[in-house]
Structures are given as C-alpha cells and as structure tokens.
C-alpha cells in the first residue's frame, strides 16, 4: 500500500481534530472500556487517550497496526458487554493518529503482558510503501496495572486546540451510555481541570418518550423535546444514534424543514 495514499486518505477522511479523536474513542468503546480519558496538556503540547478496556495481546496488536486489517466484522460483539462494533474497517485509529501527531507511543496490557509500540510520521514520510516501515514491539510481563490501552501523542499538528469545540462535538456524537464515560482532562499553567462529557441538555416545554423492541430492527428508543425557547443551531434537528454513535449530522436528512410549519417550530425541535 503506497504511503502517499494513506496520507491522502487520512487527510480527507477526518478533517477536524475532533473527528480524529472520536476514532480513538470508538476503539476504546469497542474494547469494552467503561471509561476513556482524553488528556490535553497545553503546557507540554501533548494529547493522551487512556482507556480501561480489554487491551490487546500480540495478535490483536499485530492486527491493529496493519492498515485495513480488523477482527471486528458485522457479526462481532465485544466479549464483556456484547457491544456491536462502531469501527470495523481497520483504518480509523491508524489514520487518526497519522493526522494528529508526528510521534506516538501505544502501550497496551492484557493477560499479564504489556506491549509497547511506537509510530512515527517520519517513517511514513520517508517510505514509499507501508511495507517498507519496520517497527518493533517491546513486550514484558506486567501485573501492576489492569488491562487497557494508552496512546501518547507528541508534536501535535494542531497548534491551537479549542477544548470547548471538542466538548460540543463529543457531547452530541460519541457513544455515551451508563457503562461508558468520556472524561476530558485539561492541563494548563499548572492547573488540571476534569470535565465529564454529557449529552446536551436544555429547558423543554414538553418531552415525549418512545421505547420498544421492534421485530425487524431491535431495541429502539426515541425522545422528542419541544423547547420553550429556540435552541442553538448546532443542536437543532433530528439526531440518530446507531450502536451508540451519532450517524447523521444534518437535520435535512429527515426533511425536517418541510415537515414543520416554518421557523416557528423548526428551531424548537430536538
């Protein structure tokens, strides 16, 4: 596979920093993590993503670092929580790291062993084909910490990272659930701030709930909010969550604008 194709694909697939980070959050969700920490250190200019999921053994790690290889097919269910996979093409995490940083260290633990793997954008830039890049995995016995995966990224390509923008994106798009929490940790000028990502909330005049197990589809939950005041444009519309992740970003997908009586109702529906 030509490295030029990899870089083009990465740049065009995930254009925003938030969408790149989302791919790594998805990997944590698919690995049965109950929490994922996104640590943004403004002082050191680093970004770390740490989860408490199943981690990877040697076979899983080999699959993870190969572009286009994945053990998560459409029938896959995570071993602990039975989650249907969000990522299944074996491209997202690697392309995301390629977009975010120049230098990356991946540490993963499973079954009493720790594996350390280093990714470097320089290697990708110098090589003509991905197969030209030779990397080693360092493995040792390790029992001091539970299973999980840690991704440490340095030399970030984004110079000015807007944490408010990240929070807004994660709150509407990511697979937040009772057994999966996303925490954003901001470190700046010696202070540390921890923020739990939550779904958007706002005052509403009426709320309608639907929860049923449908024969052809499975479990479907729906909530309709009718608000007292117009809501921000970023929260307007009908949003669909499949396997825990938002799959549409435009109200037009559901023809909402023609289905409502002009702006009077359009901007008060969520």
XYZ file of C-alpha atoms in Angstrom:
270
model
C 0.000 0.000 0.000
C 1.552 3.353 -1.036
C 2.157 5.724 1.872
C 1.028 8.644 -0.315
C -2.418 7.033 -0.497
C -2.506 6.584 3.278
C -1.779 10.259 3.880
C -4.358 11.431 1.354
C -6.963 9.103 2.816
C -6.231 10.293 6.355
C -6.478 13.961 5.438
C -9.737 13.626 3.514
C -11.482 11.211 5.882
C -11.021 13.062 9.163
C -10.658 16.780 8.562
C -11.180 18.023 12.113
C -9.113 17.212 15.199
C -12.322 16.194 16.999
C -13.240 13.612 14.352
C -9.752 12.080 14.634
C -10.028 11.794 18.415
C -13.502 10.288 18.010
C -11.987 7.360 16.093
C -9.752 6.559 19.062
C -12.681 6.871 21.489
C -14.589 4.413 19.301
C -11.731 1.901 19.645
C -11.991 2.170 23.435
C -15.760 1.637 23.291
C -15.380 -1.408 21.040
C -12.817 -2.812 23.513
C -15.366 -2.861 26.383
C -13.878 0.145 28.197
C -16.088 1.732 30.834
C -14.127 4.980 30.757
C -11.764 6.780 28.424
C -9.589 9.733 29.433
C -8.675 12.379 26.880
C -5.781 14.311 28.409
C -4.900 17.550 26.676
C -1.711 19.037 28.116
C -1.324 22.583 26.828
C 1.988 23.040 28.658
C 3.714 20.042 27.065
C 1.646 20.214 23.867
C 0.684 16.549 24.112
C -2.523 14.565 23.747
C -3.119 11.258 25.518
C -6.038 8.840 25.291
C -6.237 6.207 28.032
C -8.910 3.530 28.414
C -9.602 0.642 30.783
C -10.809 -1.750 28.108
C -9.709 -5.262 27.234
C -6.329 -4.170 25.928
C -4.539 -6.070 23.171
C -2.477 -9.234 23.082
C 0.219 -9.809 20.455
C -2.272 -10.996 17.844
C -4.633 -8.050 18.420
C -1.770 -5.563 18.311
C -0.490 -7.039 15.054
C -3.960 -6.576 13.589
C -4.217 -3.042 14.987
C -1.044 -1.709 13.375
C -1.798 -3.110 9.886
C -3.812 -0.765 7.670
C -7.101 -2.320 6.644
C -6.953 -5.328 8.982
C -9.579 -5.814 11.678
C -11.140 -8.669 13.612
C -14.411 -6.720 14.034
C -16.885 -7.803 11.397
C -20.610 -7.049 11.236
C -21.394 -10.033 13.479
C -18.782 -9.103 16.104
C -19.871 -8.466 19.692
C -17.499 -7.273 22.396
C -16.727 -10.073 24.880
C -17.799 -8.336 28.106
C -20.736 -6.056 27.264
C -21.775 -7.503 23.916
C -21.421 -4.152 22.180
C -21.864 -4.070 18.433
C -18.727 -2.542 16.884
C -18.650 1.052 15.716
C -15.328 0.652 13.919
C -14.824 -2.391 11.719
C -12.608 -1.462 8.758
C -9.209 -1.435 10.470
C -8.378 2.066 9.214
C -9.842 4.704 11.558
C -7.466 4.600 14.525
C -4.300 4.484 12.433
C -5.449 7.207 10.046
C -6.461 9.361 13.016
C -3.039 9.069 14.670
C -1.414 9.913 11.323
C -3.462 13.135 11.259
C -2.970 14.149 14.899
C 0.734 13.915 15.591
C 4.282 13.314 14.446
C 5.232 10.896 17.251
C 3.033 8.357 19.025
C 3.579 5.643 21.622
C 0.962 2.937 22.144
C 1.026 0.927 25.388
C -1.447 -1.899 25.781
C -1.876 -4.505 28.531
C -3.684 -7.804 28.524
C -3.339 -11.194 30.264
C -0.376 -10.076 32.368
C 1.698 -8.752 29.467
C 2.446 -5.229 28.345
C 3.249 -4.345 24.732
C 4.801 -1.045 23.646
C 4.684 0.078 20.027
C 6.000 3.351 18.568
C 4.552 5.082 15.498
C 6.426 7.902 13.797
C 5.133 10.088 10.971
C 8.728 10.471 9.710
C 8.774 6.759 8.874
C 5.599 7.200 6.852
C 7.003 10.240 5.055
C 10.283 8.517 4.120
C 8.796 5.219 2.942
C 7.188 4.708 -0.448
C 5.156 1.698 0.714
C 3.774 0.922 4.148
C 5.548 -2.452 3.993
C 8.885 -0.567 3.959
C 8.313 0.571 7.546
C 9.872 -1.802 10.073
C 8.827 -1.393 13.695
C 9.437 -3.399 16.824
C 7.051 -4.239 19.614
C 8.577 -4.383 23.095
C 6.875 -6.942 25.336
C 7.292 -7.673 29.032
C 5.384 -9.320 31.876
C 3.341 -6.750 33.730
C 0.813 -7.100 36.537
C 0.921 -3.684 38.233
C -1.971 -2.224 36.232
C -5.207 -3.728 34.871
C -5.846 -4.236 31.161
C -6.286 -1.287 28.858
C -4.657 0.789 26.145
C -2.790 4.092 26.405
C -1.983 6.292 23.402
C 0.522 9.112 23.943
C 0.895 11.647 21.125
C 3.550 14.354 20.829
C 4.448 17.005 18.232
C 0.785 17.684 17.505
C -0.138 19.175 14.150
C -2.919 21.318 15.668
C -1.328 24.355 17.282
C -4.424 25.884 18.886
C -6.848 23.310 20.267
C -10.308 24.558 21.236
C -11.431 22.414 24.172
C -14.962 23.888 24.062
C -15.319 22.734 20.468
C -14.137 19.243 21.453
C -16.678 19.057 24.272
C -19.504 20.145 21.996
C -18.624 17.518 19.384
C -18.209 14.687 21.875
C -21.457 15.516 23.696
C -23.541 15.108 20.548
C -21.663 12.412 18.631
C -19.957 9.927 20.925
C -21.323 6.689 22.480
C -22.154 7.970 25.951
C -24.018 5.362 27.994
C -24.442 4.134 31.556
C -21.361 1.933 31.334
C -19.170 4.179 29.164
C -17.896 7.558 30.317
C -15.733 10.063 28.451
C -13.591 12.403 30.554
C -11.726 15.380 29.119
C -8.770 16.445 31.283
C -7.233 19.852 30.552
C -3.791 20.708 31.926
C -2.700 24.316 31.611
C -0.418 26.588 33.660
C -0.067 24.008 36.416
C -3.814 23.514 36.832
C -5.799 20.417 35.965
C -9.479 20.504 35.049
C -11.566 17.362 34.607
C -14.833 17.509 32.659
C -17.185 14.583 32.090
C -18.753 14.639 28.639
C -22.547 14.611 28.856
C -25.321 14.716 26.299
C -26.785 18.164 25.546
C -29.491 19.372 27.885
C -31.773 22.411 27.819
C -35.113 23.518 29.282
C -38.063 21.972 27.480
C -41.773 22.630 27.465
C -42.788 19.068 26.590
C -40.974 15.754 26.256
C -42.176 12.593 24.518
C -40.518 9.199 25.037
C -40.730 6.023 22.960
C -39.040 2.759 23.919
C -39.858 -0.507 22.171
C -38.238 -3.698 20.912
C -39.149 -3.851 17.227
C -39.137 -7.183 15.363
C -37.079 -6.165 12.334
C -34.776 -3.623 13.944
C -34.333 -4.466 17.609
C -34.439 -2.073 20.537
C -35.364 1.478 19.588
C -35.506 4.423 21.958
C -36.668 7.874 20.935
C -37.087 11.145 22.771
C -38.675 14.262 21.311
C -38.087 17.561 23.090
C -40.241 20.617 22.406
C -38.379 23.558 23.907
C -39.626 26.773 25.433
C -37.122 28.896 23.528
C -35.202 28.449 20.249
C -32.170 26.221 20.778
C -28.644 26.677 19.367
C -28.299 25.818 15.699
C -25.793 23.047 16.477
C -28.479 21.189 18.460
C -31.412 21.669 16.086
C -32.829 18.780 14.125
C -33.299 15.041 14.478
C -30.241 13.066 15.513
C -29.918 9.309 15.061
C -27.664 7.173 17.215
C -26.735 3.685 15.965
C -24.717 1.399 18.257
C -24.204 4.403 20.489
C -22.801 6.848 17.932
C -24.468 9.700 16.042
C -24.649 8.750 12.358
C -26.217 11.872 10.845
C -25.220 15.494 11.316
C -27.811 17.378 9.291
C -31.455 17.991 10.035
C -32.108 17.987 6.296
C -31.565 14.220 6.228
C -35.027 13.792 7.703
C -36.612 16.582 5.674
C -37.373 18.308 8.947
C -37.590 21.753 7.386
C -40.519 20.824 5.115
C -42.144 18.686 7.811
C -42.586 21.657 10.159
C -44.585 24.841 9.770
C -41.751 27.223 9.052
C -39.314 28.640 11.586
C -41.948 28.808 14.295
C -41.443 25.113 15.118
C -38.275 24.236 13.251
C -35.930 25.863 15.738
C -37.676 24.434 18.775
C -37.369 20.747 17.942
C -34.533 18.480 19.054
